[in-house]
PDB file of C-alpha atoms in Angstrom:
ATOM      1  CA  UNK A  74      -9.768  24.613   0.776  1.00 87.00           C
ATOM      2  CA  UNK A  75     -10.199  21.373  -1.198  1.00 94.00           C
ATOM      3  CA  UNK A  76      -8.565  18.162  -1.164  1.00 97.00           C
ATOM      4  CA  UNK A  77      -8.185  15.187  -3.544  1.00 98.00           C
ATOM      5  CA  UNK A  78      -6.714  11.827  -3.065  1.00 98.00           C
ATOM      6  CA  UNK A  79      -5.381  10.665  -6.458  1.00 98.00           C
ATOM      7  CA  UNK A  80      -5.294   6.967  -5.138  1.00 97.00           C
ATOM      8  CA  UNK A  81      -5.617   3.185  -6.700  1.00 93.00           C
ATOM      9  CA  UNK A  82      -8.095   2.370  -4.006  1.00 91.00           C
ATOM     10  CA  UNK A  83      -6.992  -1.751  -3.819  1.00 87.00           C
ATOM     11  CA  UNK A  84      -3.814  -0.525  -3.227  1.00 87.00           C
ATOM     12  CA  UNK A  85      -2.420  -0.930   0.655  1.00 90.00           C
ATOM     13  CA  UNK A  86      -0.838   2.202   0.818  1.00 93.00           C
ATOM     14  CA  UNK A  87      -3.452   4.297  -0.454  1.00 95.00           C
ATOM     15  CA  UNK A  88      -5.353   2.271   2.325  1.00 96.00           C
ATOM     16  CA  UNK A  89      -3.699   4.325   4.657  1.00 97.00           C
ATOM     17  CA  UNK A  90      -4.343   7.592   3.380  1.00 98.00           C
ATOM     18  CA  UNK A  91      -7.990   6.761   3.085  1.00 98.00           C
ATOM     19  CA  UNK A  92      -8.821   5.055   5.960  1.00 98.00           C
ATOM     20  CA  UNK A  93      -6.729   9.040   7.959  1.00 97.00           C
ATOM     21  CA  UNK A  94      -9.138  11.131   5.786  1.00 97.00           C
ATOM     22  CA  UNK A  95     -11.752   8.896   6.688  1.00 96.00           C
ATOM     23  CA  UNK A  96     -11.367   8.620  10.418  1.00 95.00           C
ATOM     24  CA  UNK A  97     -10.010  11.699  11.075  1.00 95.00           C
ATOM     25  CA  UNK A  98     -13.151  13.491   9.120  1.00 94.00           C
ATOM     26  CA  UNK A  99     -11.625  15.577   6.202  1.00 95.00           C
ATOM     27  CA  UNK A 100     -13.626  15.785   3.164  1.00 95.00           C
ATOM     28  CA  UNK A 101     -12.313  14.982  -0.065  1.00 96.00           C
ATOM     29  CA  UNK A 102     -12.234  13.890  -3.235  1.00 97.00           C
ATOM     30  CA  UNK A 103     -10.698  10.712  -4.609  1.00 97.00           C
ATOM     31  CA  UNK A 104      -9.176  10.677  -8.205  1.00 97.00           C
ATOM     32  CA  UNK A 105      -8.363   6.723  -9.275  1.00 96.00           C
ATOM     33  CA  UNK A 106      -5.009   6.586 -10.944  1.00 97.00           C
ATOM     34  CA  UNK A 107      -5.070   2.811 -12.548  1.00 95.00           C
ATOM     35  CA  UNK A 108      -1.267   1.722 -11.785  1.00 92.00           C
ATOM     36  CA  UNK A 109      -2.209  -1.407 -13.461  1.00 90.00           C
ATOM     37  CA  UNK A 110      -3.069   0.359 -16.196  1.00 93.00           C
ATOM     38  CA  UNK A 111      -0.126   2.487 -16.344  1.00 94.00           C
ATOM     39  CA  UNK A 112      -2.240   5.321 -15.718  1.00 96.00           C
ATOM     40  CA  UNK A 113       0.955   6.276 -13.223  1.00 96.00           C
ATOM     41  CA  UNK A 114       3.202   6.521 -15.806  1.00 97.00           C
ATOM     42  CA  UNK A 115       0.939   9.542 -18.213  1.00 97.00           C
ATOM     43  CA  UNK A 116       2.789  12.742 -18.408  1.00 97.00           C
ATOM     44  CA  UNK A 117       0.174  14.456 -16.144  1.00 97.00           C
ATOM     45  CA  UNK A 118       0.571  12.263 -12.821  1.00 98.00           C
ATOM     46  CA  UNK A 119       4.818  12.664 -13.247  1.00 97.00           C
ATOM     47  CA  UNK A 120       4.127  15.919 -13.245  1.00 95.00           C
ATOM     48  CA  UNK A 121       2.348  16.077 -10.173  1.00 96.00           C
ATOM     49  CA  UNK A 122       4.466  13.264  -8.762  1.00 96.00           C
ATOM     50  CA  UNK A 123       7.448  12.459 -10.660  1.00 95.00           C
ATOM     51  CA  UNK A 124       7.862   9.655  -8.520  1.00 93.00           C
ATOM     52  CA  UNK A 125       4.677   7.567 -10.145  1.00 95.00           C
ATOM     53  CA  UNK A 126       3.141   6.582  -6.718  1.00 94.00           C
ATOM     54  CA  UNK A 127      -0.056   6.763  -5.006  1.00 95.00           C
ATOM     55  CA  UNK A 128      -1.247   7.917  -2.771  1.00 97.00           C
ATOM     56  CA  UNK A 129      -0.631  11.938  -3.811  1.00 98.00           C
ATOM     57  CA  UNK A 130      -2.761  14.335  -1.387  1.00 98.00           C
ATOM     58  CA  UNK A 131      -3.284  17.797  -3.334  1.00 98.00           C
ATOM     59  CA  UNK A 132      -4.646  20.586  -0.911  1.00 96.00           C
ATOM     60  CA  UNK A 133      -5.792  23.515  -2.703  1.00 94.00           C
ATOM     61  CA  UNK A 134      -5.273  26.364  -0.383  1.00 90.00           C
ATOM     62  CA  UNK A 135      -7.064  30.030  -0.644  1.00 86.00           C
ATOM     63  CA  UNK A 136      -5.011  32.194  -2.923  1.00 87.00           C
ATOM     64  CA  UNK A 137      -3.576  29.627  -5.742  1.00 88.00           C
ATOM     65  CA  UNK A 138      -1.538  28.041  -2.963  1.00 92.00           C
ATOM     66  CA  UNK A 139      -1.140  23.981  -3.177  1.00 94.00           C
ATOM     67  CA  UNK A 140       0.404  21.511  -0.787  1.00 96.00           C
ATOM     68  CA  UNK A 141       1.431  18.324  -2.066  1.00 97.00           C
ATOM     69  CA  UNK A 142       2.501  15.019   0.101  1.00 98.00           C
ATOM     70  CA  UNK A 143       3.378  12.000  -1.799  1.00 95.00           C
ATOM     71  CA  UNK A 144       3.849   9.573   1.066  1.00 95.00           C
ATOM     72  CA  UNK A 145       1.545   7.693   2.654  1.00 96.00           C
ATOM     73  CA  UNK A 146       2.291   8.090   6.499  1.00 97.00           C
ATOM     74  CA  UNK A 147       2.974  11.633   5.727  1.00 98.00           C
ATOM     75  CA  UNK A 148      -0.364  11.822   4.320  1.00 98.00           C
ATOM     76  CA  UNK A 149      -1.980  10.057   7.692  1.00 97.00           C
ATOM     77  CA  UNK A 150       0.153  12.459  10.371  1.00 97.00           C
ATOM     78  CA  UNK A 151      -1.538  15.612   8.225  1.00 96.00           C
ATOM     79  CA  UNK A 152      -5.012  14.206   8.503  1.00 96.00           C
ATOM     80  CA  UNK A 153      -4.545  13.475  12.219  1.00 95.00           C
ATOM     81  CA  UNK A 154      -3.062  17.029  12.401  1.00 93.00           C
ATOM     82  CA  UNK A 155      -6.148  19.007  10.985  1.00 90.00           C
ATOM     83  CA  UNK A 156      -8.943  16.460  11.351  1.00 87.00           C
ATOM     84  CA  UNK A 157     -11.920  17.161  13.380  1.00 73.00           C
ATOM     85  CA  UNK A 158     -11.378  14.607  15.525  1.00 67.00           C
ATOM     86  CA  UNK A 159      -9.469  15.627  18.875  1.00 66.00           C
ATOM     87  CA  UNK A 160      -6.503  14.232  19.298  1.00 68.00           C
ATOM     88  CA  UNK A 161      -5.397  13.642  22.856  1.00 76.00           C
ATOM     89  CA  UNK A 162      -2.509  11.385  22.616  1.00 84.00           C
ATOM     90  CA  UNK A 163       1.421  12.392  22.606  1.00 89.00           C
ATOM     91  CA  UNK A 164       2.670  13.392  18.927  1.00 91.00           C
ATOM     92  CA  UNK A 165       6.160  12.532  19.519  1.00 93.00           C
ATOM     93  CA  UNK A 166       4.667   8.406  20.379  1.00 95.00           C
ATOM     94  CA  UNK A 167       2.308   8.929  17.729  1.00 96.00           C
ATOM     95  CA  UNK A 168       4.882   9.340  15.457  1.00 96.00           C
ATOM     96  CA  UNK A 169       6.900   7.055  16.350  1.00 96.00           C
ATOM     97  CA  UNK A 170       4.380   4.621  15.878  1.00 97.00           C
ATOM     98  CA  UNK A 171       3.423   5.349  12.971  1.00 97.00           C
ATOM     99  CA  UNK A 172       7.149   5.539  11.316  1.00 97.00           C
ATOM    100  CA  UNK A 173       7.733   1.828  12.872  1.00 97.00           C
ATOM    101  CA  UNK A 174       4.988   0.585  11.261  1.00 97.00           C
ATOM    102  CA  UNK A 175       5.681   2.428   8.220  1.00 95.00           C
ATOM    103  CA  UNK A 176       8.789   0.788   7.510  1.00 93.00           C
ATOM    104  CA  UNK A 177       7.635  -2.987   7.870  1.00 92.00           C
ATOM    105  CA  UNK A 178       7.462  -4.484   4.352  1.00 83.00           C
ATOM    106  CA  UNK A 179       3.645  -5.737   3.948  1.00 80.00           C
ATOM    107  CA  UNK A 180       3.514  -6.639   0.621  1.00 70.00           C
ATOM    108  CA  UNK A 181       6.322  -8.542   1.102  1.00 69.00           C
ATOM    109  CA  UNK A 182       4.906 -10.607   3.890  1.00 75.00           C
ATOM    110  CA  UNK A 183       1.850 -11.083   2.106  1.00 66.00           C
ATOM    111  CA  UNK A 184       3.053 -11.731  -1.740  1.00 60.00           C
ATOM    112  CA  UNK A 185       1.965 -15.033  -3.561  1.00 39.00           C
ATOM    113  CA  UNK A 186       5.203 -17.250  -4.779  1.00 34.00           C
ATOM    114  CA  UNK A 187       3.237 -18.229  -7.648  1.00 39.00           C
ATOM    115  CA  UNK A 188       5.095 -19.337 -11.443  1.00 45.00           C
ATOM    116  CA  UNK A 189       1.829 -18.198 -12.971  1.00 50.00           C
ATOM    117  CA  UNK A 190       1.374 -15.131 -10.932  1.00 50.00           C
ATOM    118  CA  UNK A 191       4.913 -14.366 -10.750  1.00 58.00           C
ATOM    119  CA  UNK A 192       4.745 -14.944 -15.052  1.00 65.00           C
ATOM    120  CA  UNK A 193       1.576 -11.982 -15.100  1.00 70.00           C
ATOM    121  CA  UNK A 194       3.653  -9.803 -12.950  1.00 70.00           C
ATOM    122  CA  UNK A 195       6.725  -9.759 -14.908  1.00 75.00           C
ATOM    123  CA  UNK A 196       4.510  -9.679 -18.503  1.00 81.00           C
ATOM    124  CA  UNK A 197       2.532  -6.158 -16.798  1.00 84.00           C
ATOM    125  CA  UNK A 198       6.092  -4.464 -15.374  1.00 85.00           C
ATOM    126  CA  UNK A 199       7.818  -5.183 -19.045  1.00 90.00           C
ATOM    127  CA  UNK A 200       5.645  -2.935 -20.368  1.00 93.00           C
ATOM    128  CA  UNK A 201       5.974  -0.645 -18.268  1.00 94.00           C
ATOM    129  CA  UNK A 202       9.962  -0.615 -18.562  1.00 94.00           C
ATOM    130  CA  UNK A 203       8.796  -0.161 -22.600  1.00 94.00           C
ATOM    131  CA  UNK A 204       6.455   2.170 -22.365  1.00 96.00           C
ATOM    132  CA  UNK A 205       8.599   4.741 -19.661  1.00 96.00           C
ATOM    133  CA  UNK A 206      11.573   4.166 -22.321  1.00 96.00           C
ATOM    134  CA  UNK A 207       9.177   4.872 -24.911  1.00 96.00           C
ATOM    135  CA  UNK A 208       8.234   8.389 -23.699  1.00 96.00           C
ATOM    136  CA  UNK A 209      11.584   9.425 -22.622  1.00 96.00           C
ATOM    137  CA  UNK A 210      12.239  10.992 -26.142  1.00 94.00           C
ATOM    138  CA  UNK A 211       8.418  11.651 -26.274  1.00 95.00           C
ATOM    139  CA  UNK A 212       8.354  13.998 -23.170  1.00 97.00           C
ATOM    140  CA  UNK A 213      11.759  15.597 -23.265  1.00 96.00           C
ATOM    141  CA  UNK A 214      10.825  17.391 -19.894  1.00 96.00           C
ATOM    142  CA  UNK A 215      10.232  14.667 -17.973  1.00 97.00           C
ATOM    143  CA  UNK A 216      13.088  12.430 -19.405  1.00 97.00           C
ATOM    144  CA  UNK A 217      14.143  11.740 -15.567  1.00 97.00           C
ATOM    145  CA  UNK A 218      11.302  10.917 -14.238  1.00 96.00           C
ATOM    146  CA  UNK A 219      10.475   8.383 -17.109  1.00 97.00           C
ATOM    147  CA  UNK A 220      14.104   7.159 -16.842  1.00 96.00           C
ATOM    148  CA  UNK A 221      13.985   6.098 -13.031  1.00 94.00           C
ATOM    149  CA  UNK A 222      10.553   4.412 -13.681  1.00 94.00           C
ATOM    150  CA  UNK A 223      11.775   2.041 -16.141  1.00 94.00           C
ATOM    151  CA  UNK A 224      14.670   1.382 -13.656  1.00 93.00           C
ATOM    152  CA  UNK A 225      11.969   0.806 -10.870  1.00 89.00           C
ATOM    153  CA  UNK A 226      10.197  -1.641 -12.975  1.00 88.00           C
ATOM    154  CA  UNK A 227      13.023  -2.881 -14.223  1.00 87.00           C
ATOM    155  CA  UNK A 228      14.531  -3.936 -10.662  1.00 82.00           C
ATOM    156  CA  UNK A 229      11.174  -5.118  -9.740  1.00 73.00           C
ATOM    157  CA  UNK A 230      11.052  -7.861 -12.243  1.00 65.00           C
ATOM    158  CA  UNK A 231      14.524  -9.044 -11.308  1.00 64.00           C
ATOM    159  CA  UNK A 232      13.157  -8.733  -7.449  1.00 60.00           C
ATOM    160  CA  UNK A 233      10.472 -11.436  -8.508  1.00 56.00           C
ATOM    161  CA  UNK A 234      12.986 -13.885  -9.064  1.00 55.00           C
ATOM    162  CA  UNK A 235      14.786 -13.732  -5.923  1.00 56.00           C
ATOM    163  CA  UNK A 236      11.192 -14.533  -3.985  1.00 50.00           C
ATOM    164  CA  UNK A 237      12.338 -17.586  -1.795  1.00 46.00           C
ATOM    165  CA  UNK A 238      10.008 -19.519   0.486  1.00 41.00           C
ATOM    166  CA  UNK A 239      11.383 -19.585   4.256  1.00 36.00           C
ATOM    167  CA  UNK A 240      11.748 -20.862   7.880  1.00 36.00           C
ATOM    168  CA  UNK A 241      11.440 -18.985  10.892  1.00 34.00           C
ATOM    169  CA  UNK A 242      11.878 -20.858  13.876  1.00 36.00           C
ATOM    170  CA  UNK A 243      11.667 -23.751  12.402  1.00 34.00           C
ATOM    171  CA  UNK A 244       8.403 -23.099  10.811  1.00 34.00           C
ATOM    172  CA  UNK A 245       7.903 -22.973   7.903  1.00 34.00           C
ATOM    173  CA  UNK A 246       7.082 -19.850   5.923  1.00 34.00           C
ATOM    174  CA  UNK A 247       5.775 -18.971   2.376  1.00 38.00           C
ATOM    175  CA  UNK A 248       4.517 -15.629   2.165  1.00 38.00           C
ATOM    176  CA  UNK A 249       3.392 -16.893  -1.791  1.00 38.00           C
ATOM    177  CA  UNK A 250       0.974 -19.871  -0.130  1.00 34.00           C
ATOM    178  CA  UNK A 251      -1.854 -17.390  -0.080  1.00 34.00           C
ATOM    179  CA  UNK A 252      -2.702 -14.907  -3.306  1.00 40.00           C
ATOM    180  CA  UNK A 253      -4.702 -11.680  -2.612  1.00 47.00           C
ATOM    181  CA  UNK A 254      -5.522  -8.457  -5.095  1.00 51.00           C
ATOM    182  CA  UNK A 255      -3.952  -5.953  -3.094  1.00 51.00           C
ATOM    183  CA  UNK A 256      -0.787  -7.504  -2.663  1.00 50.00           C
ATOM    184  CA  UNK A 257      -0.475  -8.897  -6.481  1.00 50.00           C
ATOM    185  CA  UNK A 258      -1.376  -4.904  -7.264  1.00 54.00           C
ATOM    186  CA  UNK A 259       0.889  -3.326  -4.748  1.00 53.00           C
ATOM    187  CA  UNK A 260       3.615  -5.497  -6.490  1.00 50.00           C
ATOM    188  CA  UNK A 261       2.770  -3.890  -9.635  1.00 51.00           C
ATOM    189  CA  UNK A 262       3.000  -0.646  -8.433  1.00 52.00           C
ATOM    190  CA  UNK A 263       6.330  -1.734  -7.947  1.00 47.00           C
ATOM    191  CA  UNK A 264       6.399  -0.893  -4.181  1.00 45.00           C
ATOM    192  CA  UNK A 265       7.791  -4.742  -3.441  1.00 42.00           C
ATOM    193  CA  UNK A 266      11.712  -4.736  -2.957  1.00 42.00           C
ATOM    194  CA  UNK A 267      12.248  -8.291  -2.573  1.00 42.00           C
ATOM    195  CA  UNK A 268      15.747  -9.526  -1.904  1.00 44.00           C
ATOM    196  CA  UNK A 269      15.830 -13.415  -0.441  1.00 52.00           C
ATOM    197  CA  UNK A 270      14.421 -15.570   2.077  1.00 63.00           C
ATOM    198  CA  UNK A 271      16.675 -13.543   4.725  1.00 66.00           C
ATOM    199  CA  UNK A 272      14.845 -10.621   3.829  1.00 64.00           C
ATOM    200  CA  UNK A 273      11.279 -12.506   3.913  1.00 69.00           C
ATOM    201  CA  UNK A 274      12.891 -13.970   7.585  1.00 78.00           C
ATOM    202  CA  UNK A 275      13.681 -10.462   8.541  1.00 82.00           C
ATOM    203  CA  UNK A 276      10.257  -9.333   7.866  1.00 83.00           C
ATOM    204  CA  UNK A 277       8.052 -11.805   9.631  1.00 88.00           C
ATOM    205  CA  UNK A 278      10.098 -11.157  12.737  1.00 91.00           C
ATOM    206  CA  UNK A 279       9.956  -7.653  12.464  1.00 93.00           C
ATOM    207  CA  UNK A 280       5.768  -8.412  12.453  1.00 94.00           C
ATOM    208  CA  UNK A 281       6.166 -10.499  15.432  1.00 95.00           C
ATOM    209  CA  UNK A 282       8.394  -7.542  17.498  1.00 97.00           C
ATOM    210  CA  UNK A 283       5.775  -4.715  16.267  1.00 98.00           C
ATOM    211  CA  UNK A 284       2.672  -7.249  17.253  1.00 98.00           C
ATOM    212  CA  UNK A 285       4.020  -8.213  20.749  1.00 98.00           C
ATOM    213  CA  UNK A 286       4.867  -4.106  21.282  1.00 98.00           C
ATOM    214  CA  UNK A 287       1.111  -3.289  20.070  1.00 98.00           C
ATOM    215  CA  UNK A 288       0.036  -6.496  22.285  1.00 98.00           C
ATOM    216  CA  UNK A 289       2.026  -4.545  25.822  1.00 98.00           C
ATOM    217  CA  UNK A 290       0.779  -0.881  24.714  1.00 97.00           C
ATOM    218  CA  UNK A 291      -2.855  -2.278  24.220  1.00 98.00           C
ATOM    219  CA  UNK A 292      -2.985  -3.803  27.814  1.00 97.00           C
ATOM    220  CA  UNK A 293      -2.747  -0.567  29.110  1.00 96.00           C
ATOM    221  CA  UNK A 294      -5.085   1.531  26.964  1.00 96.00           C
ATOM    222  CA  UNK A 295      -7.956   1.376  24.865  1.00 95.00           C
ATOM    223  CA  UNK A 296      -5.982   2.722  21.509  1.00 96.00           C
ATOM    224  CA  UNK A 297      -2.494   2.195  20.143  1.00 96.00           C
ATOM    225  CA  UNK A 298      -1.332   5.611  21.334  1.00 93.00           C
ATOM    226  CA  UNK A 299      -3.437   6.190  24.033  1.00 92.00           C
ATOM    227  CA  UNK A 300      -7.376   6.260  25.019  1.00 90.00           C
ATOM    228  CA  UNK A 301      -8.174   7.517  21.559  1.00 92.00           C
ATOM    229  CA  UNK A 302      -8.223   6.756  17.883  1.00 94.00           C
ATOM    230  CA  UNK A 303      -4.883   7.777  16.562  1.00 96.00           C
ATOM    231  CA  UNK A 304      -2.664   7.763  13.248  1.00 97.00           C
ATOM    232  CA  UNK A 305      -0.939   5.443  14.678  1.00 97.00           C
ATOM    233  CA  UNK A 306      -4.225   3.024  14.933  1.00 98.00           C
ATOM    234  CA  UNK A 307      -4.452   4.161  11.008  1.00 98.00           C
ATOM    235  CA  UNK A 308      -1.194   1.936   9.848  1.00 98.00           C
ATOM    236  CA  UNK A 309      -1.793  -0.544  13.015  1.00 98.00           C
ATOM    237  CA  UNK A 310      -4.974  -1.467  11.200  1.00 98.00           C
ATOM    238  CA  UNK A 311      -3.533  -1.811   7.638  1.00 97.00           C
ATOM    239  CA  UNK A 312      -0.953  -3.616   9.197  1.00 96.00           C
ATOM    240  CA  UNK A 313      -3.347  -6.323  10.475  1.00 96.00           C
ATOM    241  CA  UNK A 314      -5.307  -6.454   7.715  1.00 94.00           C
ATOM    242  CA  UNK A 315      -2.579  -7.494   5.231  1.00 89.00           C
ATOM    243  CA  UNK A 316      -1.708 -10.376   8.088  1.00 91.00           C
ATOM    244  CA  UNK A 317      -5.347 -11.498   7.573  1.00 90.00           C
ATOM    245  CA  UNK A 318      -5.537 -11.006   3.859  1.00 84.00           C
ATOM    246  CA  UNK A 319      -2.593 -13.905   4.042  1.00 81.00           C
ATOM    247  CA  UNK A 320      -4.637 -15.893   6.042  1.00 82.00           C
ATOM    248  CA  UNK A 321      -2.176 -15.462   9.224  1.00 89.00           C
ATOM    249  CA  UNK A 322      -4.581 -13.744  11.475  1.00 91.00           C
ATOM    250  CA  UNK A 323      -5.573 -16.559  13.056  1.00 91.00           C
ATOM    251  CA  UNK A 324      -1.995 -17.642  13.430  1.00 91.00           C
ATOM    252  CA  UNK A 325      -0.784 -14.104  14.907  1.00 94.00           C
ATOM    253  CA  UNK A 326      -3.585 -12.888  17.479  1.00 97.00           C
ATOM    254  CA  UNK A 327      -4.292 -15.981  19.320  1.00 96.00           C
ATOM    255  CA  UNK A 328      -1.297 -15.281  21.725  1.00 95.00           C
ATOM    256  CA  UNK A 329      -2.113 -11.554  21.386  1.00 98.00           C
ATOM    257  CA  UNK A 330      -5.844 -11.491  23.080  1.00 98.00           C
ATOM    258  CA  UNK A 331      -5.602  -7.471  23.604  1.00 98.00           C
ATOM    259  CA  UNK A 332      -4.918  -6.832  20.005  1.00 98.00           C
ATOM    260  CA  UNK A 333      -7.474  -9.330  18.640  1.00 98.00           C
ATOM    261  CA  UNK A 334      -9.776  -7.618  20.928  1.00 98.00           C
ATOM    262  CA  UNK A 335      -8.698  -4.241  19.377  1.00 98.00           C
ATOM    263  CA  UNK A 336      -8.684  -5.955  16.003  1.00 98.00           C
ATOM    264  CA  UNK A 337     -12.770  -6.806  16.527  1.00 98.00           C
ATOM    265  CA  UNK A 338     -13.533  -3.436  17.504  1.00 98.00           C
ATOM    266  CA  UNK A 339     -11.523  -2.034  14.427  1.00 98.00           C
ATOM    267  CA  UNK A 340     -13.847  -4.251  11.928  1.00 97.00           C
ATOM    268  CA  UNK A 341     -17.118  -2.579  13.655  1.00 97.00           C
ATOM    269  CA  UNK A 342     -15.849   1.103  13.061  1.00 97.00           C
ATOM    270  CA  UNK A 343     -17.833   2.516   9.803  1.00 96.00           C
ATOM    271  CA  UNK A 344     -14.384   3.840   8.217  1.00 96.00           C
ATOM    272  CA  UNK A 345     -12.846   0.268   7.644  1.00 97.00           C
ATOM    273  CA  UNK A 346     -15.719  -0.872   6.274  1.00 96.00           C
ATOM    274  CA  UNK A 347     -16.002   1.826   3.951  1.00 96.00           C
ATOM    275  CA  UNK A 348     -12.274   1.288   2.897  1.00 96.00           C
ATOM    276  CA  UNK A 349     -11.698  -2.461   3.522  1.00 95.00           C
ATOM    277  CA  UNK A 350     -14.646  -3.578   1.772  1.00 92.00           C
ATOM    278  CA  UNK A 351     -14.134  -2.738  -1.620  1.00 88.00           C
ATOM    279  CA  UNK A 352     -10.374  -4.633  -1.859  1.00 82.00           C
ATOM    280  CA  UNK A 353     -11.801  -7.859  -0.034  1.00 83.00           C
ATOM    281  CA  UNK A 354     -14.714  -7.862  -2.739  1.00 88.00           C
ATOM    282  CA  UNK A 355     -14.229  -9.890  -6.467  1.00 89.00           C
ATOM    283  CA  UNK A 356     -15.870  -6.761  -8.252  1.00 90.00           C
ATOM    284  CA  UNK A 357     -12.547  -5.252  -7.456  1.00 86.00           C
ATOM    285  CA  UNK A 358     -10.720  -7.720  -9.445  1.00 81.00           C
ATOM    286  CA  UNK A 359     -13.640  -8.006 -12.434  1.00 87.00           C
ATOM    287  CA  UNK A 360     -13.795  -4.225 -12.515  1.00 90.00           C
ATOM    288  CA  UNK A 361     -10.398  -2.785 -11.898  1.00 88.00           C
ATOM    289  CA  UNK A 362      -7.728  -5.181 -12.131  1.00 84.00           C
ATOM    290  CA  UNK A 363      -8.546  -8.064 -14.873  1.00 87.00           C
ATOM    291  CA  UNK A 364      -9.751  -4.748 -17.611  1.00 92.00           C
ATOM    292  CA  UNK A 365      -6.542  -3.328 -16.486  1.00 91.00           C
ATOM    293  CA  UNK A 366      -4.282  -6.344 -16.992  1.00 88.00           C
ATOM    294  CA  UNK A 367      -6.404  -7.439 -20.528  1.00 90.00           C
ATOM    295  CA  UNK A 368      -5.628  -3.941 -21.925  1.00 92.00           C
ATOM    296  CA  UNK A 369      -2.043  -3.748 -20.951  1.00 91.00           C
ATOM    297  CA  UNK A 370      -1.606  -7.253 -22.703  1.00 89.00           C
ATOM    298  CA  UNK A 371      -3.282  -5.693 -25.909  1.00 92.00           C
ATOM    299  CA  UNK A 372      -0.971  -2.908 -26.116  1.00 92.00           C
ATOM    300  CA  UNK A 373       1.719  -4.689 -25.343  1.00 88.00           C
ATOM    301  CA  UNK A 374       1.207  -7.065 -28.202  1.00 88.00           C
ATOM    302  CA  UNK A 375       0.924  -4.337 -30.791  1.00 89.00           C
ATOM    303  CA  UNK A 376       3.790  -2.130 -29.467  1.00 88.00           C
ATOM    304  CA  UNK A 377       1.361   0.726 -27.988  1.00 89.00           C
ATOM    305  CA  UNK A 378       3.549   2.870 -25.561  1.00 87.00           C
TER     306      UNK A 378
END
């Protein structure tokens, strides 16, 4: 059996997937799929995934067989399922866990409300509504597929507009005061569905109910789930890590001592440095995301789709 992890390693969803394989000790191979670069959008990933996201998990199975999961907590609960690691906590919490914590909208928490930003955004997803028009006629057989990305992208850079700064409780919030590469590129995978400040209201107080419920659970055991390291620790910790990424850690574990405790023993465990690292380093951005943006303005300029 193989598996491969075709992944845009900045990305936080593909954080997820990573950090299960990692943890949860399945080997595998990762194949970087450049959504900056459109790379999502080539007739060979929409085959695969005709959805154009990462993370994809391909398991190559004995006799020709292939299993292929497309979302990211999907890809976590597998790990967890046939990992070496023993898993001793209740599925049925586990998963629930790991669904709530699915649905909360990081990037939108986390995204910069920024006129140039918003400008390089909206320059990157117009070619990408070109260039998924563009192949339509090109590849006839995946017409569909290339049809409901340039819709995606499409929406997304009407989404950008409605990005409103907010209060909450009388505080007040901007989720755009603080600028970080894996938000900016989990925008342009177009994975941000931003409606108004309500919805950017909404989502820090969804945070603040799924902190305080990790903040009870974690005064009684040592994980998320339960004595041990669980899925559900997997999105926890790419949860908290976007909060600190926008510079809110400080601001959302002071009152929560059992999950800042949690949080510090997190940051010692080898697999989060392994996958954290690289998308808190600036040879992320000089090696994978300014190339990526420089080429996509080239070809945009001379019509290239």
């Amino acid at each position: 059996m193989t598996v491969t992890l075709y992944a845009f390693p900045p990305l936080p969803n593909p954080q997820k997937a990573l950090l299960a394989l990692q943890e949860f000790g399945i080997p595998y191979e990762v194949k970087t799929v450049n959504v900056i670069a459109a790379e999502n959008l080539t007739p060979d990933f929409l085959s695969l995934n005709p959805n154009g996201t990462v993370p994809v998990l391909v398991i190559d199975l004995a006799g020709g067989q292939r299993k292929i999961i497309s979302e990211s907590s999907d890809i976590v609960l597998n790990a967890a399922a046939r990992g070496h690691v023993q898993q001793t906590c209740d599925a049925a919490f586990v998963k629930k866990w790991v669904s709530d914590l699915n649905l909360w909208n990081g990037p939108l928490y986390t995204l910069a409300h920024d006129a140039v930003l918003k400008r390089m955004i909206s320059s990157v997803n117009a070619y990408k509504v070109q260039l998924a028009e563009a192949r339509q006629t090109q590849y006839p057989a995946l017409e569909d597929a290339y049809i409901k990305a340039a819709s995606r992208y499409r929406n997304a850079g009407k989404a950008l507009i409605a990005l409103q700064p907010c209060q909450v409780d009388g505080i007040r919030f901007c989720p755009a005061a603080y600028c970080h590469p894996t938000v900016l590129l989990d925008m342009l995978q177009n994975r941000v569905a931003v409606q108004d400040a309500a919805a950017t209201a909404d989502t820090q107080k969804q945070l603040a109910a799924l902190l305080d419920a990790a903040e009870g659970q974690l005064s009684k055991t040592s994980f998320l789930a339960g004595d041990t390291y669980s899925a559900a620790d997997v999105m926890l910790t790419c949860t908290v890590f976007l909060v600190e990424q926008a510079k809110q850690a400080k601001v959302e574990l002071a009152s929560r001592p059992k999950l800042n405790a949690w949080w510090k023993g997190i940051k010692q465990r080898a697999s989060y440095k392994e996958v954290f690292g690289p998308a808190t380093s600036p040879v992320t951005l000089l090696t994978l995301v300014l190339p990526a943006i420089s080429k996509v303005m080239v070809k945009k300029a001379l019509r290239q789709y």
